Coordinates of C-alpha atoms (C1' of nucleotides) in Angstrom, one line a residue:
Chain P
M147 CA -16.4 -23.9 21.0
L148 CA -16.6 -26.2 24.0
F149 CA -17.8 -23.4 26.1
K150 CA -20.6 -22.5 23.8
T151 CA -22.0 -26.0 23.3
H152 CA -21.5 -27.5 26.8
P153 CA -21.1 -24.8 29.4
S154 CA -22.0 -27.1 32.2
K155 CA -19.3 -29.5 31.3
F156 CA -16.8 -26.7 31.3
Y157 CA -17.9 -25.3 34.7
S158 CA -17.7 -28.7 36.4
L159 CA -14.2 -29.5 35.1
P160 CA -12.0 -28.0 37.8
H161 CA -14.0 -29.4 40.6
T162 CA -14.3 -32.9 39.2
Q163 CA -11.6 -34.7 41.2
K164 CA -12.6 -38.0 39.7
S165 CA -12.3 -36.7 36.2
S166 CA -9.6 -38.4 34.2
I167 CA -8.4 -35.1 32.8
P168 CA -6.3 -33.2 35.4
P169 CA -7.7 -29.7 36.0
I170 CA -4.6 -27.8 34.8
Q171 CA -4.4 -29.7 31.6
A172 CA -8.1 -29.2 31.0
F173 CA -7.7 -25.4 31.5
T174 CA -4.8 -25.3 29.2
T175 CA -6.5 -27.1 26.4
L176 CA -9.6 -25.0 26.9
L177 CA -7.8 -21.7 26.9
K178 CA -5.7 -22.7 24.0
S179 CA -8.7 -23.3 21.8
C180 CA -10.6 -20.5 23.4
S181 CA -11.8 -17.6 21.2
S182 CA -14.5 -16.4 23.5
S183 CA -15.8 -13.0 24.4
P184 CA -14.2 -10.9 27.1
Y185 CA -17.1 -11.8 29.4
Q186 CA -16.4 -15.5 29.0
L187 CA -12.7 -14.9 29.5
K188 CA -13.5 -13.0 32.7
Q189 CA -15.5 -15.9 34.0
I190 CA -12.6 -18.3 33.2
H191 CA -10.4 -15.9 35.1
A192 CA -12.7 -15.8 38.1
L193 CA -12.9 -19.6 38.1
L194 CA -9.1 -19.8 38.0
L195 CA -9.0 -17.6 41.1
T196 CA -11.6 -19.5 43.0
T197 CA -10.0 -22.9 42.3
G198 CA -6.7 -21.6 43.6
L199 CA -5.0 -22.1 40.3
S200 CA -4.2 -18.5 39.8
I201 CA -0.6 -19.0 40.7
K202 CA -0.1 -21.2 37.7
N203 CA 1.6 -18.9 35.4
R204 CA 1.1 -21.2 32.5
L205 CA -2.7 -20.7 32.6
I206 CA -2.4 -17.0 33.1
T207 CA -0.2 -16.9 30.1
H208 CA -2.7 -18.6 27.9
L209 CA -5.4 -16.3 29.2
L210 CA -3.2 -13.3 28.6
T211 CA -2.3 -14.5 25.1
N212 CA -5.9 -15.1 24.2
L213 CA -6.9 -11.6 25.5
T214 CA -4.3 -10.0 23.4
L215 CA -5.2 -12.0 20.3
L216 CA -8.8 -10.9 20.7
G217 CA -7.7 -7.3 21.1
H218 CA -8.9 -6.9 24.7
M219 CA -5.8 -5.1 25.7
S220 CA -7.2 -3.2 28.6
Y221 CA -8.4 -6.4 30.3
A222 CA -5.1 -8.0 29.4
R223 CA -3.3 -5.1 31.1
Q224 CA -5.5 -5.4 34.2
L225 CA -4.7 -9.1 34.4
F226 CA -1.0 -8.4 34.0
D227 CA -1.0 -5.7 36.7
E228 CA -2.6 -8.1 39.2
M229 CA 0.3 -10.5 38.8
H230 CA 2.9 -10.8 41.4
K231 CA 6.4 -10.4 39.9
P232 CA 5.6 -11.4 36.3
R233 CA 8.4 -13.2 34.6
T234 CA 10.1 -11.9 31.4
F235 CA 8.0 -14.0 29.0
L236 CA 4.8 -12.5 30.5
W237 CA 6.2 -9.0 29.8
N238 CA 7.0 -10.2 26.3
T239 CA 3.5 -11.4 25.9
L240 CA 2.0 -8.1 26.9
I241 CA 4.4 -6.1 24.6
K242 CA 3.6 -8.5 21.7
G243 CA -0.1 -7.9 22.4
Y244 CA 0.2 -4.2 22.1
V245 CA 2.3 -4.5 18.9
K246 CA -0.2 -6.9 17.3
N247 CA -3.0 -4.5 18.1
E248 CA -1.0 -1.6 16.7
L249 CA -0.5 0.2 20.0
P250 CA 3.2 1.0 19.7
I251 CA 3.2 3.7 22.4
E252 CA 1.8 1.4 25.0
A253 CA 4.2 -1.3 23.9
A254 CA 7.1 1.0 24.3
S255 CA 5.9 2.2 27.7
V256 CA 5.7 -1.4 28.9
Y257 CA 9.2 -1.9 27.7
R258 CA 10.3 1.2 29.6
Q259 CA 8.6 0.0 32.7
M260 CA 10.4 -3.3 32.4
H261 CA 13.6 -1.3 32.4
L262 CA 12.7 0.8 35.4
I263 CA 11.8 -2.3 37.5
G264 CA 15.0 -4.0 36.4
V265 CA 13.6 -6.9 34.5
R266 CA 16.2 -8.0 32.0
P267 CA 14.8 -8.2 28.5
D268 CA 15.8 -11.3 26.4
S269 CA 16.1 -12.2 22.8
F270 CA 12.3 -12.7 22.6
T271 CA 11.6 -9.2 23.9
Y272 CA 13.3 -7.2 21.2
P273 CA 11.7 -8.4 18.0
F274 CA 8.5 -7.0 19.3
V275 CA 9.9 -3.9 20.9
V276 CA 11.7 -3.0 17.6
K277 CA 8.5 -3.7 15.7
A278 CA 6.7 -1.3 18.0
C279 CA 9.4 1.3 17.3
A280 CA 8.9 0.9 13.6
Q281 CA 5.2 1.8 14.1
L282 CA 6.1 5.0 15.9
P283 CA 6.1 8.3 13.9
E284 CA 9.8 9.0 14.5
L285 CA 13.0 7.0 14.6
W286 CA 14.6 8.2 17.8
A287 CA 13.0 5.6 20.1
G288 CA 14.1 2.9 17.7
G289 CA 17.6 4.2 17.7
A290 CA 17.7 4.1 21.5
V291 CA 16.4 0.5 21.5
H292 CA 19.0 -0.4 19.0
V293 CA 21.6 0.8 21.5
H294 CA 20.0 -1.4 24.2
V295 CA 20.1 -4.4 21.8
V296 CA 23.8 -3.9 21.4
K297 CA 24.3 -3.4 25.1
Y298 CA 22.7 -6.8 25.9
G299 CA 24.7 -8.5 23.1
L300 CA 21.6 -9.4 21.1
E301 CA 22.5 -7.6 17.9
F302 CA 23.3 -10.8 16.1
V303 CA 20.2 -12.6 17.0
S304 CA 18.7 -13.2 13.6
M305 CA 15.1 -12.1 14.3
V306 CA 16.1 -9.0 16.2
R307 CA 18.4 -8.0 13.4
T308 CA 15.6 -8.6 10.8
E309 CA 13.2 -6.4 12.7
L310 CA 15.9 -3.7 13.0
M311 CA 16.4 -3.8 9.3
I312 CA 12.6 -3.5 8.6
M313 CA 12.4 -0.6 11.0
Y314 CA 15.2 1.3 9.2
V315 CA 13.8 0.8 5.8
K316 CA 10.4 2.1 7.0
F317 CA 12.2 5.3 8.1
G318 CA 14.0 5.5 4.7
E319 CA 17.3 4.6 6.2
M320 CA 18.2 2.2 3.5
G321 CA 22.0 2.4 4.1
L322 CA 21.6 1.3 7.8
A323 CA 19.3 -1.5 6.8
E324 CA 21.8 -2.7 4.2
F325 CA 24.6 -2.5 6.7
L326 CA 22.8 -4.7 9.2
F327 CA 21.8 -7.1 6.4
G328 CA 25.4 -7.3 5.1
S329 CA 26.8 -8.1 8.5
M330 CA 24.2 -10.7 9.4
V331 CA 25.6 -14.0 10.6
E332 CA 23.0 -16.2 8.9
R333 CA 21.0 -14.8 6.1
D334 CA 18.2 -17.3 5.7
V335 CA 15.3 -17.0 3.2
V336 CA 13.1 -15.2 5.7
A337 CA 15.7 -12.5 6.3
W338 CA 16.0 -12.0 2.5
N339 CA 12.2 -12.0 2.2
A340 CA 11.8 -9.5 5.0
L341 CA 14.2 -7.0 3.5
I342 CA 12.8 -7.4 -0.1
A343 CA 9.2 -7.1 1.2
V344 CA 9.8 -4.0 3.2
C345 CA 11.6 -2.4 0.3
V346 CA 8.7 -3.0 -2.0
Q347 CA 6.2 -1.7 0.6
N348 CA 8.2 1.5 1.1
G349 CA 8.7 2.4 -2.5
F350 CA 12.2 1.0 -3.0
A351 CA 11.1 -1.3 -5.8
S352 CA 14.2 -1.3 -7.9
K353 CA 16.3 -1.9 -4.7
A354 CA 14.0 -4.9 -4.0
L355 CA 14.6 -6.3 -7.5
G356 CA 18.3 -5.9 -7.0
L357 CA 18.1 -7.8 -3.7
F358 CA 16.1 -10.5 -5.5
H359 CA 18.8 -10.9 -8.0
Q360 CA 21.6 -10.9 -5.4
M361 CA 19.7 -13.6 -3.5
S362 CA 19.8 -16.0 -6.4
L363 CA 23.5 -15.2 -6.9
A364 CA 24.0 -16.1 -3.2
G365 CA 22.5 -19.4 -3.9
I366 CA 19.4 -19.0 -1.8
K367 CA 16.3 -20.5 -3.4
P368 CA 13.3 -18.1 -3.4
D369 CA 10.0 -19.3 -2.0
A370 CA 6.5 -18.2 -2.7
V371 CA 6.9 -15.2 -0.4
T372 CA 9.9 -14.0 -2.3
I373 CA 8.1 -14.3 -5.6
V374 CA 5.1 -12.3 -4.4
S375 CA 7.3 -9.4 -3.3
A376 CA 9.3 -9.5 -6.5
L377 CA 6.2 -9.5 -8.6
S378 CA 4.8 -6.7 -6.6
A379 CA 8.0 -4.7 -7.3
C380 CA 7.6 -5.4 -11.0
G381 CA 4.1 -4.1 -10.8
Q382 CA 5.2 -0.9 -9.1
L383 CA 7.9 -0.3 -11.7
G384 CA 5.7 -1.4 -14.6
C385 CA 8.2 -3.9 -15.9
L386 CA 6.4 -6.6 -17.7
E387 CA 9.5 -8.4 -19.1
I388 CA 11.2 -8.8 -15.7
G389 CA 7.8 -9.7 -14.3
E390 CA 7.5 -12.6 -16.7
E391 CA 11.0 -13.7 -15.9
T392 CA 10.1 -13.7 -12.2
Y393 CA 7.1 -15.8 -12.9
G394 CA 9.3 -18.1 -14.9
V395 CA 11.5 -18.6 -11.8
A396 CA 8.4 -19.4 -9.8
R397 CA 7.4 -22.0 -12.3
K398 CA 10.8 -23.6 -12.3
E399 CA 10.7 -23.8 -8.5
G400 CA 7.2 -25.2 -8.6
I401 CA 5.7 -22.4 -6.5
D402 CA 3.5 -20.8 -9.1
C403 CA 0.3 -22.6 -8.1
N404 CA -0.4 -20.5 -5.1
I405 CA -3.3 -18.1 -4.9
I406 CA -1.2 -15.3 -3.5
V407 CA 1.4 -15.7 -6.1
E408 CA -1.3 -15.8 -8.8
N409 CA -2.9 -12.6 -7.4
A410 CA 0.5 -10.9 -7.3
R411 CA 1.0 -11.9 -10.9
L412 CA -2.4 -10.7 -11.8
D413 CA -1.7 -7.4 -10.2
M414 CA 1.6 -7.2 -12.0
Y415 CA -0.1 -7.5 -15.4
I416 CA -2.6 -4.9 -14.4
K417 CA 0.0 -2.4 -13.3
C418 CA 1.8 -2.9 -16.6
G419 CA -1.4 -2.0 -18.4
N420 CA -1.9 -5.4 -19.9
T421 CA -5.5 -6.3 -19.1
D422 CA -5.5 -9.1 -21.8
M423 CA -2.8 -11.1 -20.0
A424 CA -4.6 -10.4 -16.7
R425 CA -7.9 -11.6 -18.0
T426 CA -6.4 -14.8 -19.4
L427 CA -4.8 -15.6 -16.1
F428 CA -7.9 -14.6 -14.1
N429 CA -10.0 -16.9 -16.2
K430 CA -7.8 -19.9 -15.8
M431 CA -7.1 -19.5 -12.1
P432 CA -8.4 -22.7 -10.3
Q433 CA -9.4 -20.6 -7.3
R434 CA -10.2 -16.9 -6.9
N435 CA -10.6 -15.0 -3.7
V436 CA -11.9 -11.5 -3.1
I437 CA -8.5 -10.1 -3.8
S438 CA -8.4 -11.7 -7.2
W439 CA -11.7 -10.2 -8.1
S440 CA -11.0 -6.8 -6.7
T441 CA -7.6 -6.7 -8.5
M442 CA -9.2 -7.5 -11.8
I443 CA -12.1 -5.0 -11.3
L444 CA -9.7 -2.2 -10.3
G445 CA -7.5 -3.2 -13.2
Y446 CA -10.3 -2.7 -15.7
A447 CA -11.2 0.6 -14.0
I448 CA -7.8 2.2 -14.2
N449 CA -7.3 1.0 -17.7
G450 CA -10.4 2.7 -18.8
E451 CA -12.4 -0.5 -19.5
T452 CA -15.3 0.6 -17.5
E453 CA -18.0 -1.7 -18.8
K454 CA -15.8 -4.7 -18.2
A455 CA -15.2 -3.6 -14.6
L456 CA -18.9 -3.2 -13.9
A457 CA -19.8 -6.4 -15.6
L458 CA -17.2 -8.3 -13.7
F459 CA -18.5 -6.9 -10.5
S460 CA -22.0 -8.3 -11.2
R461 CA -20.5 -11.6 -12.2
M462 CA -18.7 -11.6 -8.9
K463 CA -21.9 -11.2 -7.0
N464 CA -23.7 -13.8 -9.1
E465 CA -21.0 -16.3 -8.3
G466 CA -21.7 -15.6 -4.6
V467 CA -18.4 -13.9 -3.8
Q468 CA -18.8 -11.2 -1.1
P469 CA -17.3 -7.9 -2.2
N470 CA -15.3 -6.0 0.4
Y471 CA -14.5 -2.3 0.7
V472 CA -11.6 -2.5 -1.8
T473 CA -13.9 -4.1 -4.4
Y474 CA -16.1 -1.0 -4.0
L475 CA -13.2 1.3 -4.4
G476 CA -12.6 -0.4 -7.8
V477 CA -16.2 0.0 -8.8
L478 CA -16.4 3.6 -7.7
S479 CA -13.2 4.5 -9.5
A480 CA -14.5 2.8 -12.6
C481 CA -17.4 5.2 -12.5
S482 CA -15.1 8.1 -11.7
H483 CA -12.8 7.5 -14.6
A484 CA -15.7 7.3 -17.0
G485 CA -17.8 10.1 -15.5
L486 CA -20.7 7.8 -14.6
V487 CA -22.3 10.0 -12.0
N488 CA -25.7 8.2 -11.6
E489 CA -24.1 4.7 -11.5
G490 CA -21.6 6.0 -8.9
W491 CA -24.4 7.2 -6.7
A492 CA -26.2 3.9 -7.0
Y493 CA -23.1 1.9 -5.9
F494 CA -22.3 4.3 -3.1
N495 CA -25.9 4.3 -1.8
H496 CA -25.9 0.6 -2.0
M497 CA -22.9 0.5 0.2
A498 CA -24.3 2.9 2.8
Q499 CA -27.7 1.1 2.9
S500 CA -26.4 -2.4 2.7
G501 CA -26.2 -2.8 6.5
H502 CA -23.0 -4.8 6.1
K503 CA -20.4 -3.4 8.5
N504 CA -17.4 -4.2 6.3
I505 CA -18.7 -2.3 3.3
Q506 CA -19.8 0.9 5.0
P507 CA -18.3 3.8 3.0
R508 CA -14.9 4.9 4.3
K509 CA -12.9 8.1 3.7
E510 CA -11.5 6.6 0.5
H511 CA -15.0 6.0 -0.9
Y512 CA -16.0 9.5 -0.1
A513 CA -12.9 10.8 -1.8
C514 CA -13.8 8.7 -4.8
M515 CA -17.3 10.2 -4.9
V516 CA -16.0 13.7 -4.6
D517 CA -13.6 12.9 -7.4
L518 CA -16.4 11.6 -9.6
L519 CA -18.7 14.5 -8.8
G520 CA -16.0 17.1 -9.1
R521 CA -14.4 15.8 -12.3
S522 CA -17.9 15.8 -13.9
G523 CA -18.3 19.4 -13.0
H524 CA -20.7 19.1 -10.1
L525 CA -18.4 21.1 -7.8
E526 CA -21.1 22.5 -5.6
E527 CA -22.7 19.1 -5.1
A528 CA -19.3 17.6 -4.2
Y529 CA -18.7 20.4 -1.7
N530 CA -22.1 19.8 0.0
F531 CA -21.5 16.1 -0.1
I532 CA -18.3 16.6 2.0
K533 CA -20.2 18.9 4.4
R534 CA -22.7 16.1 5.0
M535 CA -20.1 13.4 5.6
P536 CA -20.7 11.5 8.8
I537 CA -17.0 11.0 9.3
E538 CA -14.3 13.7 9.4
P539 CA -13.0 14.4 5.9
D540 CA -9.3 13.9 5.5
A541 CA -6.7 15.4 3.1
G542 CA -7.6 12.8 0.4
V543 CA -11.3 14.0 0.4
W544 CA -10.4 17.7 0.2
G545 CA -7.6 17.0 -2.2
A546 CA -10.1 15.3 -4.6
L547 CA -12.2 18.5 -4.6
L548 CA -9.2 20.7 -5.0
G549 CA -8.2 18.7 -8.1
A550 CA -11.6 19.2 -9.5
C551 CA -11.4 22.9 -8.9
A552 CA -8.2 22.9 -10.9
I553 CA -9.8 21.1 -13.8
H554 CA -12.8 23.5 -13.9
H555 CA -10.9 26.7 -13.1
D556 CA -12.9 27.5 -10.0
V557 CA -10.5 29.8 -8.2
K558 CA -13.0 30.9 -5.5
L559 CA -13.9 27.4 -4.3
G560 CA -10.4 26.3 -4.8
Q561 CA -9.1 28.9 -2.4
H562 CA -11.7 27.9 0.2
V563 CA -10.9 24.2 -0.2
A564 CA -7.2 24.9 0.0
D565 CA -7.6 26.7 3.3
L566 CA -9.4 23.8 4.8
L567 CA -7.0 21.3 3.2
F568 CA -3.9 23.0 4.5
E569 CA -5.3 22.8 8.0
V570 CA -5.3 19.0 7.8
A571 CA -2.2 18.6 5.6
P572 CA 0.0 21.7 5.4
D573 CA 3.1 19.9 4.0
I574 CA 2.0 17.9 1.0
A575 CA 3.7 19.5 -2.0
S576 CA 1.2 18.3 -4.6
Y577 CA -1.7 20.2 -3.1
H578 CA 0.3 23.5 -3.1
V579 CA 1.3 22.8 -6.7
I580 CA -2.4 22.3 -7.7
M581 CA -3.3 25.6 -6.0
S582 CA -0.5 27.4 -7.9
N583 CA -1.7 25.8 -11.1
I584 CA -5.2 27.0 -10.4
Y585 CA -3.9 30.6 -10.2
A586 CA -1.6 30.1 -13.2
A587 CA -4.5 28.9 -15.4
V588 CA -6.4 32.1 -14.8
G589 CA -3.3 34.2 -15.0
R590 CA -3.1 35.2 -11.4
W591 CA 0.7 35.1 -11.4
D592 CA 0.9 37.3 -8.2
F593 CA -0.9 34.5 -6.3
V594 CA 1.3 31.9 -8.0
D595 CA 4.3 33.6 -6.6
K596 CA 2.7 33.7 -3.2
V597 CA 2.2 30.0 -3.2
R598 CA 5.7 29.4 -4.3
L599 CA 7.0 31.6 -1.6
K600 CA 4.9 29.8 1.0
M601 CA 6.3 26.5 -0.2
R602 CA 9.8 27.7 0.0
K603 CA 9.3 29.1 3.5
K604 CA 7.8 25.8 4.7
G605 CA 10.5 23.8 3.0
V606 CA 7.9 21.9 1.0
K607 CA 9.6 20.6 -2.1
K608 CA 7.7 19.4 -5.2
V609 CA 8.5 16.0 -6.5
A610 CA 10.5 16.0 -9.8
G611 CA 8.5 14.3 -12.6
Y612 CA 10.1 11.4 -14.4
S613 CA 9.1 8.8 -16.9
S614 CA 10.5 5.3 -17.4
V615 CA 10.5 2.8 -20.2
E616 CA 11.5 -0.9 -19.8
F617 CA 13.7 -2.2 -22.7
N618 CA 15.6 -5.5 -22.7
S619 CA 14.8 -6.0 -19.1
E620 CA 16.4 -2.7 -18.1
F621 CA 15.0 0.6 -17.1
H622 CA 15.5 3.8 -18.8
F623 CA 14.6 6.9 -16.8
F624 CA 14.0 10.4 -18.1
Y625 CA 13.5 13.7 -16.4
G626 CA 12.2 16.8 -18.2
G627 CA 14.9 18.2 -20.5
D628 CA 17.2 15.3 -19.5
R629 CA 20.3 14.8 -21.7
S630 CA 22.0 12.2 -19.6
H631 CA 20.8 9.2 -21.5
P632 CA 23.5 7.6 -23.8
Q633 CA 21.1 7.8 -26.7
S634 CA 20.2 11.4 -26.0
A635 CA 21.3 12.8 -29.4
Y636 CA 19.1 10.3 -31.2
I637 CA 16.2 10.9 -28.8
Y638 CA 16.2 14.6 -29.4
E639 CA 16.6 14.2 -33.1
K640 CA 13.6 11.8 -33.1
L641 CA 11.6 14.2 -31.0
E642 CA 12.2 17.0 -33.5
V643 CA 11.2 14.9 -36.4
L644 CA 8.0 13.8 -34.6
L645 CA 7.1 17.3 -33.7
K646 CA 7.5 18.4 -37.3
Q647 CA 5.4 15.5 -38.5
I648 CA 2.5 15.9 -36.1
K649 CA 2.4 19.7 -36.5
S650 CA 1.7 19.0 -40.2
I651 CA -1.4 17.1 -39.3
G652 CA -2.8 19.6 -36.8
Y653 CA -0.8 19.3 -33.5
I654 CA -0.5 22.7 -31.8
P655 CA 1.6 22.8 -28.6
K656 CA -0.4 24.0 -25.6
T657 CA 2.1 26.1 -23.9
S658 CA -0.5 27.4 -21.5
S659 CA -1.4 23.8 -20.8
V660 CA -4.1 23.3 -18.3
F661 CA -2.8 21.5 -15.3
H662 CA -4.7 18.8 -13.8
D663 CA -3.3 17.8 -10.4
V664 CA 0.0 17.6 -12.2
E665 CA 3.2 18.7 -10.7
T666 CA 5.0 20.4 -13.5
E667 CA 8.6 19.7 -14.2
E668 CA 11.1 22.4 -13.6
K669 CA 9.8 25.8 -14.8
E670 CA 12.7 26.5 -17.1
V671 CA 12.2 23.3 -19.0
T672 CA 10.1 23.8 -22.0
I673 CA 7.0 21.8 -22.6
S674 CA 8.5 20.0 -25.6
T675 CA 11.0 18.1 -23.5
H676 CA 8.7 16.8 -20.8
S677 CA 9.9 13.5 -19.6
E678 CA 7.1 11.5 -21.2
K679 CA 8.0 12.9 -24.7
L680 CA 11.6 11.8 -24.3
A681 CA 10.4 8.4 -23.1
I682 CA 8.2 8.0 -26.1
A683 CA 10.9 9.0 -28.5
F684 CA 13.2 6.5 -26.8
G685 CA 10.6 3.8 -27.1
L686 CA 10.1 4.5 -30.8
I687 CA 13.8 4.1 -31.4
N688 CA 14.2 0.9 -29.5
V689 CA 11.1 -1.1 -28.9
R690 CA 10.2 -3.5 -31.6
P691 CA 7.3 -2.4 -33.7
E692 CA 5.0 -5.3 -32.8
Y693 CA 5.1 -4.3 -29.1
P694 CA 3.5 -1.3 -27.5
I695 CA 5.6 1.4 -25.9
R696 CA 4.9 1.4 -22.2
V697 CA 5.7 4.6 -20.4
M698 CA 5.4 4.9 -16.6
K699 CA 5.1 8.3 -15.0
N700 CA 5.4 9.1 -11.3
L701 CA 3.0 12.1 -11.6
R702 CA 0.0 13.0 -13.7
T703 CA 0.6 13.8 -17.3
C704 CA -0.1 17.3 -18.7
D705 CA -2.6 18.2 -21.5
D706 CA 0.1 18.8 -24.0
C707 CA 1.8 15.5 -23.5
H708 CA -1.5 13.8 -23.7
N709 CA -2.3 15.5 -27.0
F710 CA 1.2 14.8 -28.3
S711 CA 0.8 11.1 -27.5
K712 CA -2.4 10.9 -29.4
F713 CA -0.9 12.4 -32.5
V714 CA 2.2 10.3 -32.3
S715 CA 0.2 7.1 -32.0
K716 CA -1.6 8.1 -35.2
I717 CA 1.4 8.9 -37.4
T718 CA 3.6 6.1 -36.2
M719 CA 0.8 3.5 -36.0
R720 CA 2.2 2.5 -32.7
E721 CA 0.3 1.8 -29.5
I722 CA 1.5 3.9 -26.6
I723 CA 0.5 2.9 -23.1
M724 CA 1.1 5.5 -20.5
R725 CA 0.6 4.9 -16.8
D726 CA 0.4 8.2 -14.8
K727 CA 0.0 8.5 -11.1
I728 CA -3.5 7.3 -11.0
R729 CA -4.6 5.7 -14.2
F730 CA -3.6 4.4 -17.7
H731 CA -3.9 6.0 -21.1
H732 CA -3.9 3.7 -24.0
F733 CA -3.2 5.7 -27.2
R734 CA -4.2 4.0 -30.4
N735 CA -4.5 5.6 -33.8
G736 CA -4.9 9.1 -32.5
V737 CA -7.4 8.2 -29.7
C738 CA -6.9 7.7 -26.0
S739 CA -8.8 5.1 -24.0
C740 CA -9.6 7.8 -21.4
K741 CA -11.7 9.6 -24.0
D742 CA -9.8 12.8 -22.9
F743 CA -11.6 12.6 -19.5
W744 CA -9.1 12.3 -16.7
Chain T
dG283 C1' 5.7 -21.6 26.6
dT284 C1' 6.9 -17.4 23.5
dA285 C1' 10.1 -15.2 17.4
dG286 C1' 11.1 -12.6 11.8
dG287 C1' 8.8 -12.6 5.5
dG288 C1' 3.7 -12.4 1.0
dT289 C1' -1.4 -10.3 -2.9
dT290 C1' -6.1 -5.7 -3.9
dA291 C1' -7.0 -0.4 -1.6
dG292 C1' -4.5 4.0 1.0

DNA sequence: GTAGGGTTAG
């Protein structure tokens, strides 16, 4: 700031002997507040050298720190390399810089170099080195670093241990993380929060809720950060009751009036399929940021309330809130879920032509457009659209087209797309399953077997489908053909009665069900005991009639289950809300909110 | 003189 407005003042500073501010202090202040361009920083550096102050490590450190914060890592590295015997904290600063700029390999190599030269790392070094290891694709470096940590006797340093825990959860090593946590000397609120947050972020939501519970038993008061992670876990699991209880805790602790907490709560309502509660909260929030708006828009989109999503988007712009690229993902997926091709094009073109750097279409937006075009039957157009992409299409983009080929039974294009897709992402089970479903739908069982064989050879395993229902603040999980639930006998009995009833009003099981990008449950399990059917039967037995039955599914639902749910909602007069992998289906009186377009 | 945790999307 100072530099921009009064450059002359700045340049004269170090030379002004008479100045009341000593030069070193002046530099320090300046560099601390400095957020200048690399050019300006270079000038400052040059000035430091000419005034003979370069030996002052303190100033160099500020400069180095500023460079790393601004992302000018190559210049920071150059500065570092010019130093004579940099001390440990300077090494730490450089490593920290690489980690903050998500350059874990560079960070790790600086750490290695440190070792080779014989500079002893300290307790400030490891939090960052471990964080770098957590950003690497494989765990082995992290394991080696853990050994060093033990060797230097730093394993009980709270922050080092916290970072190690985070690293292990990221690599799915929950057991190791829990061991480290359990044997921690002081488990403060931040350590709890770190573990809970990383569990949520890596798909261990029920583990996160378990920890949240344990935390209160241990007498540690949650803060806003804890609540945000807990609410996020509830959203992931789709548990509205526990979500409300969590919010109750926040209110009791007086940490509910925080925009991040409110956004997390908003998201929780959305992910539980309750747009009414979300809207009520949204409307009474004293402040809303772009995340609040985007969450609400996306919420309408995935719940099939397309008009509301688009209306909210224009209200957002009228109120002068700048949409970001996530907001546009919400808008485009609203169009996609409703088959609004023209509107989708209009929004997409607006993004591309806006001139705003932060809303230039990204791969996700392209995938959304491909999905929209493909789902609506414009397969050729979708393919050409990908071919014209200015950025390299990724698996998500090709996957969207493959999914569309499955819906429209286009074997030829499907095969072609699969070839391209498996070049980019050979090991993703769901894409192989879609391809096998494409063949299955047209009766090419020879090819189906080939795909299965290929999967077996590659060791690609499909994910088992399951559905869950929350009841009395507890989860009930069902797999296809599952008989492990204590109420199993009643559930199957109920299911039988339901099938008889709906058959009498026209339900015909679609045994040759068309698969969308669904991964079917085990082959031997008949269609009548798909996990969502069991979950619905369970819900009908247990959930009070005034409440809807909320079923959460990890994969997409199949045609037959979709049809089944419509009929059941009709004869039982119950609302069934089903969340599949990418959207909601609200079944009321025989009709689904998705209008059978998904 | 430096250190650990949070919301949308993927």
